[in-house]
């Protein structure tokens, strides 16, 4: 069937009666009702996915890629209602790097995963032996996705898993269940039955996903604390793991950088998705010689970027997705204020405004050990820290246990690369931050997780390496 409206999407995924109500974080209005999965529902989904995987694994890469492209076609055909539902449930605006961008990324990511070549790799081939590395399906992949990019991160998990011959049982975040159910409903119009099953379970029921002996691989994006629990749970079954966990990304502006050309990129590196991105710029270190110049340049961009209800075509920033995250941001900004920092913009949410809106906030003259710098805020707040010595800035950037992304900003690419080599992170960008690409592997360092996603490395991460050696 075709999906031409949000009502048609909701009709396909809502229970006939009951369910859990989900509200718009921008307005407080009811968006819809999500089904409530039981332990029996989860087990049934795993059993169905296990049965379907046998036939799916027998298909060639070309056949599986064709299905992924058909699923991408289906997403593009339903792009506008998907984006509207996402905006209403998650809160992000339609325009800018937000809801329409995310839905478009879902289709693009599927097409990219369909296109990557995967061939056996010849390890040794001499007069005595030929040894090849093949990449076989693992089986059933358990995919657990977060609420900040609910559709796109789900695709990051689903696309490579399906391409490599696995089936997927997916557990979405409770506050963005409808978006993920709708995306799967659209894709399943193009996919064979039971390859992709979304189970709208609570955390207690969902925890059984990482304990099931029928799950061969767990992919999780979320907090470090939950990632540790999943790793412990999966140990008993020796399930493979890809964990993309919390980040408190640092950026360093090198002395003499022409910030006039980079202020917009710095701003969106920090404030994309209203700051609710694991690999967003969370703390910026600027040399004292141009500290105020950088602050003013970022402030100028921030003041001109509208925040409001996502369905308003003019807005580019939205609310925080849930109350608990709002309270985290509020606590950390208050800690900065109490520590003597200067709140140059924002920091004073309107008491009578509906929704979880926290104003765009720029904080200066802040100590590196202030909680707003030391902890991940995951919201529309950027602390800008002054440094006088580059070695000190690098030490500060590396001084916490997270290591997802980082960035260096400079007119001198060679100098920037030398600094990048000293940063402890899975990815370091030069003159940008958080710019992901389906061709380029992505993963964390330290407590930001392990395992790679994207590119052929991401495909291999959801496959079983299989060495075949032939004696001549």
Short mmCIF file of C-alpha atoms in Angstrom, two decimals:
data_model
loop_
_atom_site.label_atom_id
_atom_site.label_comp_id
_atom_site.label_asym_id
_atom_site.label_seq_id
_atom_site.Cartn_x
_atom_site.Cartn_y
_atom_site.Cartn_z
CA UNK A 1 0.00 0.00 0.00
CA UNK A 2 1.05 3.63 -0.33
CA UNK A 3 1.31 5.97 2.64
CA UNK A 4 0.21 9.49 1.71
CA UNK A 5 -0.49 10.95 5.16
CA UNK A 6 0.41 10.64 8.81
CA UNK A 7 -3.08 9.27 9.45
CA UNK A 8 -2.41 6.42 7.03
CA UNK A 9 0.89 5.67 8.75
CA UNK A 10 -0.74 5.69 12.18
CA UNK A 11 -3.55 3.45 10.97
CA UNK A 12 -0.96 0.86 9.94
CA UNK A 13 0.95 0.81 13.23
CA UNK A 14 -1.42 1.75 16.07
CA UNK A 15 -3.25 -0.93 18.07
CA UNK A 16 -7.00 -1.16 17.53
CA UNK A 17 -7.47 -0.26 21.17
CA UNK A 18 -5.33 0.58 24.18
CA UNK A 19 -1.64 1.13 23.77
CA UNK A 20 0.67 3.76 25.19
CA UNK A 21 0.04 7.42 24.45
CA UNK A 22 2.86 9.42 22.90
CA UNK A 23 2.86 13.22 23.05
CA UNK A 24 4.52 15.93 20.98
CA UNK A 25 7.46 17.37 22.99
CA UNK A 26 6.90 20.77 21.38
CA UNK A 27 3.18 21.20 22.12
CA UNK A 28 2.16 18.45 24.51
CA UNK A 29 -0.49 17.30 22.02
CA UNK A 30 -1.25 13.62 21.52
CA UNK A 31 0.58 12.18 18.51
CA UNK A 32 -0.73 8.62 18.67
CA UNK A 33 -0.74 5.35 20.55
CA UNK A 34 2.10 2.85 20.45
CA UNK A 35 1.57 -0.89 20.90
CA UNK A 36 2.92 -2.44 24.08
CA UNK A 37 4.92 -5.61 23.40
CA UNK A 38 4.96 -8.50 25.85
CA UNK A 39 7.81 -10.98 26.46
CA UNK A 40 5.85 -13.41 24.30
CA UNK A 41 5.71 -10.86 21.49
CA UNK A 42 9.49 -10.45 21.63
CA UNK A 43 10.14 -14.18 21.62
CA UNK A 44 7.71 -14.67 18.76
CA UNK A 45 9.49 -11.98 16.76
CA UNK A 46 12.86 -13.61 17.35
CA UNK A 47 11.50 -17.01 16.29
CA UNK A 48 9.97 -15.58 13.10
CA UNK A 49 13.16 -13.71 12.24
CA UNK A 50 15.20 -16.86 12.83
CA UNK A 51 12.98 -18.85 10.47
CA UNK A 52 13.07 -16.17 7.76
CA UNK A 53 16.83 -15.77 7.95
CA UNK A 54 17.56 -19.17 6.40
CA UNK A 55 16.04 -18.26 3.05
CA UNK A 56 17.31 -14.68 3.13
CA UNK A 57 20.89 -15.87 3.67
CA UNK A 58 20.64 -18.04 0.54
CA UNK A 59 20.00 -15.01 -1.65
CA UNK A 60 22.93 -13.38 -3.41
CA UNK A 61 24.32 -9.98 -2.51
CA UNK A 62 22.83 -8.65 -5.73
CA UNK A 63 19.36 -9.91 -4.80
CA UNK A 64 19.54 -8.52 -1.28
CA UNK A 65 20.80 -5.18 -2.61
CA UNK A 66 17.86 -5.02 -5.00
CA UNK A 67 15.46 -5.35 -2.08
CA UNK A 68 17.29 -2.59 -0.18
CA UNK A 69 16.90 -0.29 -3.17
CA UNK A 70 13.19 -1.10 -3.36
CA UNK A 71 12.89 -0.26 0.35
CA UNK A 72 14.64 3.04 -0.34
CA UNK A 73 12.12 3.73 -3.11
CA UNK A 74 9.28 3.09 -0.64
CA UNK A 75 10.80 5.53 1.88
CA UNK A 76 11.12 8.23 -0.76
CA UNK A 77 7.50 7.72 -1.81
CA UNK A 78 6.34 8.22 1.79
CA UNK A 79 8.96 10.82 2.71
CA UNK A 80 6.66 13.70 3.64
CA UNK A 81 4.31 11.84 6.03
CA UNK A 82 7.33 10.10 7.58
CA UNK A 83 9.01 13.47 8.16
CA UNK A 84 5.85 14.97 9.63
CA UNK A 85 5.37 12.08 12.04
CA UNK A 86 9.03 12.28 13.03
CA UNK A 87 8.74 16.01 13.67
CA UNK A 88 5.64 15.59 15.81
CA UNK A 89 7.02 12.70 17.86
CA UNK A 90 10.69 13.62 18.20
CA UNK A 91 10.23 17.41 18.09
CA UNK A 92 12.80 18.24 15.42
CA UNK A 93 11.77 20.77 12.77
CA UNK A 94 10.92 19.71 9.24
CA UNK A 95 13.60 21.90 7.69
CA UNK A 96 17.34 22.28 8.15
CA UNK A 97 19.38 19.23 9.19
CA UNK A 98 16.29 17.76 10.82
CA UNK A 99 13.22 15.67 9.92
CA UNK A 100 13.21 15.82 6.12
CA UNK A 101 16.99 15.53 6.19
CA UNK A 102 16.73 12.43 8.39
CA UNK A 103 14.16 10.68 6.20
CA UNK A 104 16.19 11.47 3.09
CA UNK A 105 19.25 10.07 4.83
CA UNK A 106 17.42 6.80 5.46
CA UNK A 107 16.90 6.21 1.74
CA UNK A 108 20.43 7.33 0.89
CA UNK A 109 21.95 5.05 3.52
CA UNK A 110 20.07 2.02 2.21
CA UNK A 111 21.25 2.74 -1.31
CA UNK A 112 24.84 3.14 -0.12
CA UNK A 113 24.75 -0.19 1.72
CA UNK A 114 23.27 -1.84 -1.35
CA UNK A 115 26.13 -0.53 -3.49
CA UNK A 116 29.20 -1.44 -1.42
CA UNK A 117 31.10 -4.35 -3.01
CA UNK A 118 31.86 -7.29 -0.73
CA UNK A 119 34.08 -9.96 -2.25
CA UNK A 120 36.17 -12.75 -0.69
CA UNK A 121 39.61 -11.45 0.26
CA UNK A 122 42.65 -13.48 -0.77
CA UNK A 123 44.95 -13.70 2.25
CA UNK A 124 47.63 -16.05 0.90
CA UNK A 125 48.05 -17.56 -2.56
CA UNK A 126 51.36 -19.33 -3.14
CA UNK A 127 52.52 -22.66 -4.54
CA UNK A 128 51.24 -24.55 -1.49
CA UNK A 129 48.04 -22.91 -0.29
CA UNK A 130 45.28 -20.45 -1.11
CA UNK A 131 43.50 -18.86 1.83
CA UNK A 132 40.43 -16.63 1.48
CA UNK A 133 38.41 -14.54 3.93
CA UNK A 134 34.65 -14.79 3.36
CA UNK A 135 31.94 -12.88 5.20
CA UNK A 136 28.91 -15.01 6.11
CA UNK A 137 25.62 -13.99 7.76
CA UNK A 138 25.56 -14.12 11.55
CA UNK A 139 21.85 -14.90 11.93
CA UNK A 140 19.43 -12.64 13.79
CA UNK A 141 20.60 -9.14 14.72
CA UNK A 142 19.09 -7.38 17.73
CA UNK A 143 18.98 -3.63 17.03
CA UNK A 144 18.36 -1.14 19.85
CA UNK A 145 17.98 2.48 18.76
CA UNK A 146 17.78 5.84 20.63
CA UNK A 147 15.32 8.72 20.53
CA UNK A 148 17.50 11.46 19.05
CA UNK A 149 17.77 10.17 15.45
CA UNK A 150 15.26 7.32 15.70
CA UNK A 151 14.82 6.63 12.00
CA UNK A 152 18.35 7.22 10.73
CA UNK A 153 20.14 5.30 13.47
CA UNK A 154 17.70 2.42 12.97
CA UNK A 155 18.67 2.39 9.28
CA UNK A 156 22.34 2.35 10.24
CA UNK A 157 21.59 -0.89 12.06
CA UNK A 158 19.06 -2.42 9.66
CA UNK A 159 20.66 -1.68 6.28
CA UNK A 160 24.03 -3.43 6.68
CA UNK A 161 22.49 -6.28 8.68
CA UNK A 162 20.01 -7.07 5.91
CA UNK A 163 22.59 -6.64 3.15
CA UNK A 164 24.81 -9.26 4.78
CA UNK A 165 22.03 -11.86 5.00
CA UNK A 166 20.88 -11.35 8.56
CA UNK A 167 17.36 -10.66 9.76
CA UNK A 168 16.61 -7.95 12.31
CA UNK A 169 14.54 -7.65 15.49
CA UNK A 170 14.49 -3.99 16.44
CA UNK A 171 13.64 -2.37 19.77
CA UNK A 172 13.06 1.41 19.44
CA UNK A 173 13.23 4.00 22.21
CA UNK A 174 9.97 4.31 24.12
CA UNK A 175 9.51 8.00 23.33
CA UNK A 176 10.01 7.61 19.55
CA UNK A 177 8.37 4.26 18.93
CA UNK A 178 5.88 5.49 16.33
CA UNK A 179 8.56 6.86 14.02
CA UNK A 180 10.45 3.57 13.93
CA UNK A 181 7.28 1.48 13.54
CA UNK A 182 6.22 3.70 10.63
CA UNK A 183 9.60 3.47 8.92
CA UNK A 184 9.55 -0.33 9.18
CA UNK A 185 5.95 -0.48 7.93
CA UNK A 186 6.96 1.47 4.83
CA UNK A 187 10.04 -0.68 4.20
CA UNK A 188 8.18 -3.93 4.79
CA UNK A 189 5.94 -3.13 1.82
CA UNK A 190 9.07 -3.83 -0.24
CA UNK A 191 10.85 -6.53 1.81
CA UNK A 192 10.06 -10.23 2.17
CA UNK A 193 8.12 -11.12 5.31
CA UNK A 194 9.77 -11.25 8.72
CA UNK A 195 13.17 -9.92 7.69
CA UNK A 196 12.61 -6.75 9.73
CA UNK A 197 10.44 -6.86 12.85
CA UNK A 198 10.04 -3.92 15.24
CA UNK A 199 9.07 -4.84 18.80
CA UNK A 200 7.73 -1.82 20.76
CA UNK A 201 8.86 -3.12 24.14
CA UNK A 202 9.67 -1.32 27.36
CA UNK A 203 13.21 -1.51 28.75
CA UNK A 204 12.47 -4.56 30.91
CA UNK A 205 11.08 -6.61 28.04
CA UNK A 206 13.64 -5.21 25.61
CA UNK A 207 16.48 -6.35 27.88
CA UNK A 208 15.65 -9.92 26.90
CA UNK A 209 16.84 -9.13 23.38
CA UNK A 210 20.47 -9.01 24.54
CA UNK A 211 20.03 -12.21 26.58
CA UNK A 212 18.43 -14.37 23.92
CA UNK A 213 20.56 -17.29 22.70
CA UNK A 214 18.98 -16.85 19.26
CA UNK A 215 20.45 -13.36 18.81
CA UNK A 216 23.86 -13.52 17.17
CA UNK A 217 24.67 -9.82 17.15
CA UNK A 218 23.56 -6.79 19.18
CA UNK A 219 23.79 -3.26 17.79
CA UNK A 220 23.14 -0.54 20.34
CA UNK A 221 23.33 3.24 20.20
CA UNK A 222 22.71 5.02 23.50
CA UNK A 223 24.22 5.79 26.87
CA UNK A 224 27.43 4.28 28.18
CA UNK A 225 25.62 3.04 31.29
CA UNK A 226 23.08 1.02 29.29
CA UNK A 227 25.81 -0.16 26.93
CA UNK A 228 27.66 -1.72 29.84
CA UNK A 229 24.50 -3.57 30.90
CA UNK A 230 23.99 -4.89 27.38
CA UNK A 231 27.61 -6.05 27.22
CA UNK A 232 27.20 -7.96 30.48
CA UNK A 233 23.90 -9.50 29.35
CA UNK A 234 25.30 -10.56 25.99
CA UNK A 235 28.35 -12.19 27.56
CA UNK A 236 26.42 -15.35 28.47
CA UNK A 237 25.50 -16.04 24.84
CA UNK A 238 28.73 -14.60 23.38
CA UNK A 239 26.68 -12.43 21.02
CA UNK A 240 28.75 -10.08 18.90
CA UNK A 241 28.45 -6.40 19.81
CA UNK A 242 28.59 -3.00 18.18
CA UNK A 243 28.18 -0.30 20.83
CA UNK A 244 28.00 3.40 19.92
CA UNK A 245 27.80 5.08 23.30
CA UNK A 246 27.93 8.53 24.85
CA UNK A 247 30.18 11.29 23.64
CA UNK A 248 31.38 14.62 25.01
CA UNK A 249 33.14 15.78 21.88
CA UNK A 250 35.80 18.46 22.03
CA UNK A 251 36.77 20.95 19.33
CA UNK A 252 39.97 23.00 19.31
CA UNK A 253 40.31 26.26 17.37
CA UNK A 254 43.97 26.82 16.56
CA UNK A 255 45.43 30.35 16.81
CA UNK A 256 45.06 32.50 13.72
CA UNK A 257 42.04 30.67 12.31
CA UNK A 258 39.75 32.73 10.06
CA UNK A 259 36.58 32.12 12.04
CA UNK A 260 34.40 34.26 9.78
CA UNK A 261 34.28 31.39 7.29
CA UNK A 262 33.76 28.69 9.93
CA UNK A 263 31.31 30.13 12.47
CA UNK A 264 28.29 28.52 10.82
CA UNK A 265 29.99 25.12 10.72
CA UNK A 266 31.01 25.44 14.37
CA UNK A 267 27.44 26.36 15.31
CA UNK A 268 25.81 23.46 13.46
CA UNK A 269 28.51 21.07 14.66
CA UNK A 270 27.27 21.85 18.17
CA UNK A 271 23.57 22.54 17.65
CA UNK A 272 22.48 20.04 15.00
CA UNK A 273 19.28 18.36 16.19
CA UNK A 274 19.17 20.99 18.97
CA UNK A 275 22.39 19.51 20.37
CA UNK A 276 20.84 16.06 20.77
CA UNK A 277 23.49 14.15 18.84
CA UNK A 278 26.12 11.81 20.28
CA UNK A 279 28.83 13.14 17.97
CA UNK A 280 27.92 16.81 18.29
CA UNK A 281 30.46 19.40 19.42
CA UNK A 282 29.92 19.60 23.19
CA UNK A 283 32.88 21.78 24.32
CA UNK A 284 34.95 24.23 22.31
CA UNK A 285 38.50 25.29 23.21
CA UNK A 286 39.65 28.64 21.78
CA UNK A 287 43.02 30.38 22.09
CA UNK A 288 42.98 33.52 24.22
CA UNK A 289 44.22 35.70 21.35
CA UNK A 290 40.96 35.31 19.42
CA UNK A 291 38.62 34.10 22.11
CA UNK A 292 36.20 37.01 21.93
CA UNK A 293 36.28 37.01 18.13
CA UNK A 294 35.16 33.37 18.03
CA UNK A 295 32.52 33.91 20.70
CA UNK A 296 31.03 36.84 18.80
CA UNK A 297 31.00 34.94 15.51
CA UNK A 298 29.16 31.95 17.02
CA UNK A 299 26.76 34.24 18.89
CA UNK A 300 25.85 35.95 15.64
CA UNK A 301 24.85 32.65 14.04
CA UNK A 302 23.00 31.51 17.15
CA UNK A 303 20.92 34.69 17.35
CA UNK A 304 19.79 34.24 13.75
CA UNK A 305 18.69 30.60 14.06
CA UNK A 306 14.98 30.28 14.92
CA UNK A 307 13.70 27.77 17.47
CA UNK A 308 10.10 26.62 17.77
CA UNK A 309 7.48 24.02 16.88
CA UNK A 310 8.84 21.69 14.22
CA UNK A 311 5.87 21.85 11.86
CA UNK A 312 6.48 25.59 11.40
CA UNK A 313 8.51 25.72 8.17
CA UNK A 314 10.58 28.65 9.51
CA UNK A 315 12.12 26.88 12.49
CA UNK A 316 15.51 25.16 12.48
CA UNK A 317 15.82 24.22 16.18
CA UNK A 318 13.19 22.40 18.23
CA UNK A 319 12.53 21.30 21.79
CA UNK A 320 14.39 18.76 23.83
CA UNK A 321 12.73 15.42 23.22
CA UNK A 322 11.75 14.59 26.79
CA UNK A 323 11.49 16.00 30.27
CA UNK A 324 14.42 14.10 31.75
CA UNK A 325 16.81 15.49 29.13
CA UNK A 326 15.44 18.99 29.71
CA UNK A 327 16.25 18.60 33.41
CA UNK A 328 19.83 17.48 32.60
CA UNK A 329 20.42 20.57 30.48
CA UNK A 330 18.85 22.87 33.07
CA UNK A 331 21.01 21.38 35.84
CA UNK A 332 24.24 21.78 33.89
CA UNK A 333 23.57 25.38 32.84
CA UNK A 334 22.75 26.23 36.45
CA UNK A 335 26.04 24.60 37.49
CA UNK A 336 27.86 26.84 35.03
CA UNK A 337 26.09 29.94 36.36
CA UNK A 338 26.84 28.97 39.97
CA UNK A 339 30.49 28.38 39.02
CA UNK A 340 30.86 31.97 37.84
CA UNK A 341 30.59 31.38 34.09
CA UNK A 342 29.12 34.02 31.82
CA UNK A 343 25.82 33.08 30.12
CA UNK A 344 26.22 35.11 26.93
CA UNK A 345 23.02 33.90 25.31
CA UNK A 346 20.02 31.94 26.54
CA UNK A 347 20.06 30.06 29.83
CA UNK A 348 16.68 31.41 30.87
CA UNK A 349 13.80 29.22 29.59
CA UNK A 350 10.33 30.73 29.43
CA UNK A 351 8.27 29.42 32.33
CA UNK A 352 4.93 29.64 30.52
CA UNK A 353 5.99 28.07 27.19
CA UNK A 354 4.52 24.64 26.37
CA UNK A 355 6.88 21.86 25.45
CA UNK A 356 10.46 21.12 26.47
CA UNK A 357 12.08 24.16 24.88
CA UNK A 358 15.44 25.23 26.25
CA UNK A 359 16.81 28.37 24.55
CA UNK A 360 19.97 28.32 22.48
CA UNK A 361 22.67 28.94 25.08
CA UNK A 362 26.30 30.05 24.74
CA UNK A 363 28.45 29.96 27.89
CA UNK A 364 31.85 31.65 28.17
CA UNK A 365 34.55 32.25 30.80
CA UNK A 366 33.99 28.76 32.17
CA UNK A 367 36.43 26.48 33.96
CA UNK A 368 37.31 23.20 32.27
CA UNK A 369 36.26 21.20 35.32
CA UNK A 370 32.79 22.77 35.51
CA UNK A 371 30.06 20.09 35.14
CA UNK A 372 28.80 21.73 31.93
CA UNK A 373 32.18 20.98 30.34
CA UNK A 374 32.98 17.70 32.09
CA UNK A 375 29.57 16.07 31.47
CA UNK A 376 27.69 15.54 28.23
CA UNK A 377 24.85 18.07 28.12
CA UNK A 378 23.08 16.67 25.01
CA UNK A 379 21.13 19.84 24.38
CA UNK A 380 21.29 23.35 22.85
CA UNK A 381 24.20 24.59 24.97
CA UNK A 382 27.84 25.21 24.05
CA UNK A 383 30.52 26.03 26.63
CA UNK A 384 33.50 27.87 25.10
CA UNK A 385 36.71 27.43 27.11
CA UNK A 386 39.72 29.73 26.81
CA UNK A 387 43.23 28.29 26.53
CA UNK A 388 46.68 29.85 26.27
CA UNK A 389 48.79 26.76 25.62
CA UNK A 390 47.92 24.22 22.89
CA UNK A 391 49.30 21.30 24.89
CA UNK A 392 46.95 22.26 27.70
CA UNK A 393 43.98 22.36 25.30
CA UNK A 394 44.82 18.88 23.98
CA UNK A 395 45.18 17.59 27.53
CA UNK A 396 41.77 19.03 28.40
CA UNK A 397 40.21 17.57 25.26
CA UNK A 398 41.57 14.11 26.14
CA UNK A 399 40.89 14.47 29.84
CA UNK A 400 37.54 12.67 29.99
CA UNK A 401 36.69 9.03 29.41
CA UNK A 402 34.52 9.54 26.31
CA UNK A 403 36.10 9.49 22.87
CA UNK A 404 33.49 9.47 20.13
CA UNK A 405 34.31 12.46 17.94
CA UNK A 406 36.53 15.54 18.00
CA UNK A 407 37.49 18.39 15.70
CA UNK A 408 40.31 20.80 14.92
CA UNK A 409 39.66 24.18 13.29
CA UNK A 410 42.49 25.90 11.44
CA UNK A 411 43.62 27.66 8.24
CA UNK A 412 46.60 25.29 8.18
CA UNK A 413 45.53 21.71 7.28
CA UNK A 414 48.93 20.22 8.11
CA UNK A 415 48.99 21.78 11.57
CA UNK A 416 45.42 20.65 12.14
CA UNK A 417 46.24 17.06 11.23
CA UNK A 418 49.18 17.03 13.64
CA UNK A 419 46.86 18.11 16.44
CA UNK A 420 44.21 15.60 15.30
CA UNK A 421 46.70 12.76 15.66
CA UNK A 422 47.06 13.61 19.35
CA UNK A 423 43.32 13.51 20.10
CA UNK A 424 41.79 10.38 21.57
CA UNK A 425 38.63 9.78 19.56
CA UNK A 426 37.11 7.43 17.04
CA UNK A 427 36.86 10.29 14.50
CA UNK A 428 38.53 13.69 14.24
CA UNK A 429 37.16 16.15 11.71
CA UNK A 430 39.10 19.12 10.33
CA UNK A 431 37.04 22.33 9.97
CA UNK A 432 33.76 20.51 10.51
CA UNK A 433 32.21 18.40 13.23
CA UNK A 434 29.86 15.42 13.14
CA UNK A 435 29.82 15.17 9.34
CA UNK A 436 29.05 11.49 8.82
CA UNK A 437 29.23 9.70 5.48
CA UNK A 438 27.92 6.20 4.66
CA UNK A 439 31.25 5.43 2.97
CA UNK A 440 33.45 6.36 5.95
CA UNK A 441 33.70 4.05 9.01
CA UNK A 442 32.48 5.48 12.30
CA UNK A 443 32.94 4.24 15.86
CA UNK A 444 34.00 5.24 19.34
CA UNK A 445 37.12 5.13 21.50
CA UNK A 446 37.42 4.67 25.26
CA UNK A 447 33.98 4.46 26.93
CA UNK A 448 32.23 5.74 23.80
CA UNK A 449 31.99 2.15 22.65
CA UNK A 450 33.55 -0.25 20.16
CA UNK A 451 32.89 -1.70 16.76
CA UNK A 452 32.58 0.11 13.45
CA UNK A 453 29.59 1.20 11.41
CA UNK A 454 29.37 2.50 7.81
CA UNK A 455 31.28 1.54 4.69
CA UNK A 456 32.51 -1.95 3.97
CA UNK A 457 33.90 -2.06 7.52
CA UNK A 458 30.33 -1.67 8.77
CA UNK A 459 29.14 -4.52 6.55
CA UNK A 460 31.91 -6.77 7.83
CA UNK A 461 30.95 -5.88 11.42
CA UNK A 462 27.55 -7.56 10.93
CA UNK A 463 29.03 -10.65 9.31
CA UNK A 464 30.86 -13.75 10.48
CA UNK A 465 34.42 -13.84 9.15
CA UNK A 466 35.04 -17.25 7.62
CA UNK A 467 38.50 -18.32 6.49
CA UNK A 468 38.56 -20.98 3.78
CA UNK A 469 42.00 -22.48 3.12
CA UNK A 470 42.70 -24.78 0.20
CA UNK A 471 45.79 -26.98 0.10
CA UNK A 472 47.13 -27.23 -3.43
#
